[in-house]
GROMACS .gro file of C-alpha atoms in nm:
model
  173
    1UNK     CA    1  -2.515  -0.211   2.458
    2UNK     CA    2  -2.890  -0.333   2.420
    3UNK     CA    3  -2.963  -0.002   2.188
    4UNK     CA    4  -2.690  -0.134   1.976
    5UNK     CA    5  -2.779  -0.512   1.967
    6UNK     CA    6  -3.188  -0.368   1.880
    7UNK     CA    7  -3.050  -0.119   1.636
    8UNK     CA    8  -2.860  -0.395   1.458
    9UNK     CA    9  -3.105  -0.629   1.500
   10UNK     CA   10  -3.367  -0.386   1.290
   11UNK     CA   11  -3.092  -0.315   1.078
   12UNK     CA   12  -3.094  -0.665   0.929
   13UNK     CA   13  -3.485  -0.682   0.949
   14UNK     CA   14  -3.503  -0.357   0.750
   15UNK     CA   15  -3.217  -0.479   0.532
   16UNK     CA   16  -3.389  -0.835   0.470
   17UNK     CA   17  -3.719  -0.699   0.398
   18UNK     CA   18  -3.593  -0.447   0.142
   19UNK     CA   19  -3.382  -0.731  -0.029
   20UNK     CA   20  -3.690  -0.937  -0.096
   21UNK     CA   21  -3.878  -0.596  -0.229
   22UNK     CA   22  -3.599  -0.437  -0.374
   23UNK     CA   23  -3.659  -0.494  -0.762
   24UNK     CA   24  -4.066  -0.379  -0.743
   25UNK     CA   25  -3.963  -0.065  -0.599
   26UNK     CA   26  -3.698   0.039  -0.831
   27UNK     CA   27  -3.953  -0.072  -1.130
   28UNK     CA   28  -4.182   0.165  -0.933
   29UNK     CA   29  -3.961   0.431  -0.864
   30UNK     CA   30  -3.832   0.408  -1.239
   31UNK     CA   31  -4.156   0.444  -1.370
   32UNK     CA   32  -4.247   0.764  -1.169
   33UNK     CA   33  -3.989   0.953  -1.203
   34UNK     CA   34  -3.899   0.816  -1.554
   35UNK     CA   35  -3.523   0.827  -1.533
   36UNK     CA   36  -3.248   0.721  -1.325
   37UNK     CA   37  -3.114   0.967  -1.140
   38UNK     CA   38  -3.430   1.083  -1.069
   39UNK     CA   39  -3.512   0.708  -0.952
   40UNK     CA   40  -3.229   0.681  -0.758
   41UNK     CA   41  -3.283   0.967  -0.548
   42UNK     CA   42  -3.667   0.867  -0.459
   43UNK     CA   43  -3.543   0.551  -0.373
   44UNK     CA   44  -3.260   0.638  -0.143
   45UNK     CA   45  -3.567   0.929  -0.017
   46UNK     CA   46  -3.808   0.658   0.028
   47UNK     CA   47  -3.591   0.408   0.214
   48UNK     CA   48  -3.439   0.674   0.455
   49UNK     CA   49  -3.808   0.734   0.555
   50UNK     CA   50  -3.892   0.376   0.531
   51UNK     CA   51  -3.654   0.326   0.780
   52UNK     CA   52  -3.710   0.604   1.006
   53UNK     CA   53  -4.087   0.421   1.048
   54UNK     CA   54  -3.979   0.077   1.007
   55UNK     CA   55  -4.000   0.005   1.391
   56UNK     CA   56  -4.375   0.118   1.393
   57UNK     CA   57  -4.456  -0.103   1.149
   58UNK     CA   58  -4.660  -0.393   1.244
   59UNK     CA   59  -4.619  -0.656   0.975
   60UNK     CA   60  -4.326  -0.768   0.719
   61UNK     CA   61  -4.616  -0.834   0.494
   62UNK     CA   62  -4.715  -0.457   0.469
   63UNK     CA   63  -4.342  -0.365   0.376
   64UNK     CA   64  -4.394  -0.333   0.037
   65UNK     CA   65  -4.722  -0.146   0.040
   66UNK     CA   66  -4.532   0.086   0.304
   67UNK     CA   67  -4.263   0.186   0.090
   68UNK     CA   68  -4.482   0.234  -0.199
   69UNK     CA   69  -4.681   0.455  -0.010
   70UNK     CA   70  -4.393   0.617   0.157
   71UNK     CA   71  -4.269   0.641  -0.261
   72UNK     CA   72  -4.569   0.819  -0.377
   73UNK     CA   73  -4.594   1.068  -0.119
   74UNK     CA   74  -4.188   1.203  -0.181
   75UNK     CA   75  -4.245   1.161  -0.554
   76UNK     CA   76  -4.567   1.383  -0.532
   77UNK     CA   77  -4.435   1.613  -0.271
   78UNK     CA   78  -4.065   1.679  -0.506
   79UNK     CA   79  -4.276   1.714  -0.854
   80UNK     CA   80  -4.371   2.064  -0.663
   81UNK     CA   81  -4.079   2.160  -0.721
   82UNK     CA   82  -3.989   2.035  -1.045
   83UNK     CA   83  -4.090   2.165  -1.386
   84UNK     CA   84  -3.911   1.861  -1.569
   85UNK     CA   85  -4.195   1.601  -1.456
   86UNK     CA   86  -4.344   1.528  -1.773
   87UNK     CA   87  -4.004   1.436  -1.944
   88UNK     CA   88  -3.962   1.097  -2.126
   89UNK     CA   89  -3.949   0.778  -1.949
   90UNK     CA   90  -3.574   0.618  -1.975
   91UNK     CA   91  -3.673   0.283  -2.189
   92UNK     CA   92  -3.320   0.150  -2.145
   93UNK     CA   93  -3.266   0.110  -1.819
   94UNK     CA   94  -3.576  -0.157  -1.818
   95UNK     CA   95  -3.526  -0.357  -2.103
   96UNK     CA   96  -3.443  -0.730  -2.074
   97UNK     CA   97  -3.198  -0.842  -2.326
   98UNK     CA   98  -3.328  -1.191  -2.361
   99UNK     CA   99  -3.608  -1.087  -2.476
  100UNK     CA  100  -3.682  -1.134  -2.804
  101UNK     CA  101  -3.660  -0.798  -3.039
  102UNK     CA  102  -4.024  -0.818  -3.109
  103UNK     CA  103  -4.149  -0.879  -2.764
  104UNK     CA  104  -3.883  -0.548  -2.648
  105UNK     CA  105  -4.035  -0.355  -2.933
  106UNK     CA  106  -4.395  -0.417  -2.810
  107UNK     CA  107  -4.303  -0.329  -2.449
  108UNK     CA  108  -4.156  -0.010  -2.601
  109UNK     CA  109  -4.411   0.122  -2.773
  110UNK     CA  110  -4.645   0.023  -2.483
  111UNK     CA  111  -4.452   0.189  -2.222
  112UNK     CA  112  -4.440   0.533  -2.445
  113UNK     CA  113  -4.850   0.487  -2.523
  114UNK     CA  114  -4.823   0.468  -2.111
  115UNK     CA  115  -4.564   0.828  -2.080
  116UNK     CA  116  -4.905   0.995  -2.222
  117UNK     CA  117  -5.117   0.875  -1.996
  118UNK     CA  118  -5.165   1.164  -1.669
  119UNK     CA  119  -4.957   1.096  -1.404
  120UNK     CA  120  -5.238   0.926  -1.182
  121UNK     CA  121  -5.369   0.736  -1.402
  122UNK     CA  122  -5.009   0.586  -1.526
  123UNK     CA  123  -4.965   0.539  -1.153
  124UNK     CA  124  -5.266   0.382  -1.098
  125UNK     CA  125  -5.201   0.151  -1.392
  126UNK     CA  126  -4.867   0.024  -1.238
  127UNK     CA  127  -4.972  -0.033  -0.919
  128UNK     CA  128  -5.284  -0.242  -1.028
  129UNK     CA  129  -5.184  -0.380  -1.328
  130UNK     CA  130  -4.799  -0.377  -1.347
  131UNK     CA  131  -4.711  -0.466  -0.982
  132UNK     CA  132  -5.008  -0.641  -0.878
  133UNK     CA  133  -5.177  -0.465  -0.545
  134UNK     CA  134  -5.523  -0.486  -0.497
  135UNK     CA  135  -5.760  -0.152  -0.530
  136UNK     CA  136  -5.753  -0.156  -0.206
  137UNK     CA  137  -5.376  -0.147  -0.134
  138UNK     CA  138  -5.305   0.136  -0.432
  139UNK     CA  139  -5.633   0.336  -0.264
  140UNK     CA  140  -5.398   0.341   0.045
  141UNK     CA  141  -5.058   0.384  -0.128
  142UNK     CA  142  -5.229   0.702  -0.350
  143UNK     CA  143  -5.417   0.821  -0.038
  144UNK     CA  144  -5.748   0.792  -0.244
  145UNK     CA  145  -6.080   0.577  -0.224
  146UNK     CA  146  -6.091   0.268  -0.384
  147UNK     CA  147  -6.401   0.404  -0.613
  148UNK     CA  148  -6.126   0.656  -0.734
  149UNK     CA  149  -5.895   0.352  -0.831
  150UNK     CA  150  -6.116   0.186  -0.981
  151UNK     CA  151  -6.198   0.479  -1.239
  152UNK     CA  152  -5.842   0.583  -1.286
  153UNK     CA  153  -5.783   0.222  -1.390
  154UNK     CA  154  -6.138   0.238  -1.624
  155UNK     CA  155  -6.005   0.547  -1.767
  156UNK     CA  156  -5.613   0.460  -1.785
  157UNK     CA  157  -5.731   0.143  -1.953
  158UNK     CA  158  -5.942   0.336  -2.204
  159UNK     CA  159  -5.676   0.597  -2.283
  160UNK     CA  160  -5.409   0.335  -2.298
  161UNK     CA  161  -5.608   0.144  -2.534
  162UNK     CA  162  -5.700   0.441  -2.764
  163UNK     CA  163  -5.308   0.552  -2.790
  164UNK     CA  164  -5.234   0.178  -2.893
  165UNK     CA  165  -5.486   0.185  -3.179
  166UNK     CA  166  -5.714  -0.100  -2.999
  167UNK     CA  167  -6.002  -0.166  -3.227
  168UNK     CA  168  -6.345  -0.067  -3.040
  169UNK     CA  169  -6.468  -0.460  -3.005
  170UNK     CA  170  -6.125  -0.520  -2.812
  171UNK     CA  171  -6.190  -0.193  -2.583
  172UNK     CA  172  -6.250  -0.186  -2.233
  173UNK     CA  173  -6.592  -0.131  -2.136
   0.00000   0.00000   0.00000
């Protein structure tokens, strides 16, 4: 009976945590694998391994940076075995409707500027830049050293701003 009540019991904390993370990790999930189904399946991946761990994990605070992490790793390990990786993103599904038209064209044609960028560097780009983590925290969710973040986001930044048309006084440097 205890095994049930502790079961339940981290359940709900799983359950709670995920609630209050929920819409960064579809965005994330949705911008890896670029589509929904595709999304839906590394986030139903990624919380059935979240979960398996979630007892080990020490604070509610590092959820998100755990499932990210957890995210990355099943995305990377499944594009092994998937030739359609580099298909185009699915715009739709991310597109706020009170927006106004100018502000969702924009956001358009910077997310397809972003579908050219290499996979590490458009990952790199969202996690830093899009959702917000330190270099530190995407080092750790990518499994690479911060030095390598911080040049994947020099270089994402330079590429994104080249496939925009950025004029060179505007550039990163």
């Amino acid at each position: 009976m205890k095994k049930d009540r502790k079961l339940n019991d981290l359940k709900a904390h799983f359950t709670e945590c995920y609630r209050r993370n929920k819409d960064s990790l579809w965005r994330y999930c949705l911008f890896m694998t670029r589509n929904t189904d595709d999304a839906k399946e590394l986030l139903s991946e990624t919380l059935y391994q979240a979960f398996l761990g979630f007892a080990k994990l020490k604070s509610e605070d590092a959820f998100l940076s755990y499932v990210f992490t957890i995210a990355s790793r099943v995305f990377y390990k499944s594009i092994k075995f998937q030739s359609n990786f580099e298909k185009d993103f699915d715009f739709d599904n991310l597109m706020d409707n009170s927006l106004h038209p100018d502000v969702m064209i924009d956001i358009q044609f910077l997310r397809q500027a972003m579908n050219k960028l290499k996979p590490d560097y458009r990952e790199t780009l969202i996690l830093s830049e899009i959702e917000g983590f330190s270099r530190k925290e995407a080092s750790i969710i990518m499994n690479v050293s911060e030095e390598t973040i911080k040049s994947r986001l020099y270089r994402a930044k330079k590429q994104l701003a080249e496939l925009i048309g950025v004029k060179d006084e505007y550039r990163v440097k």
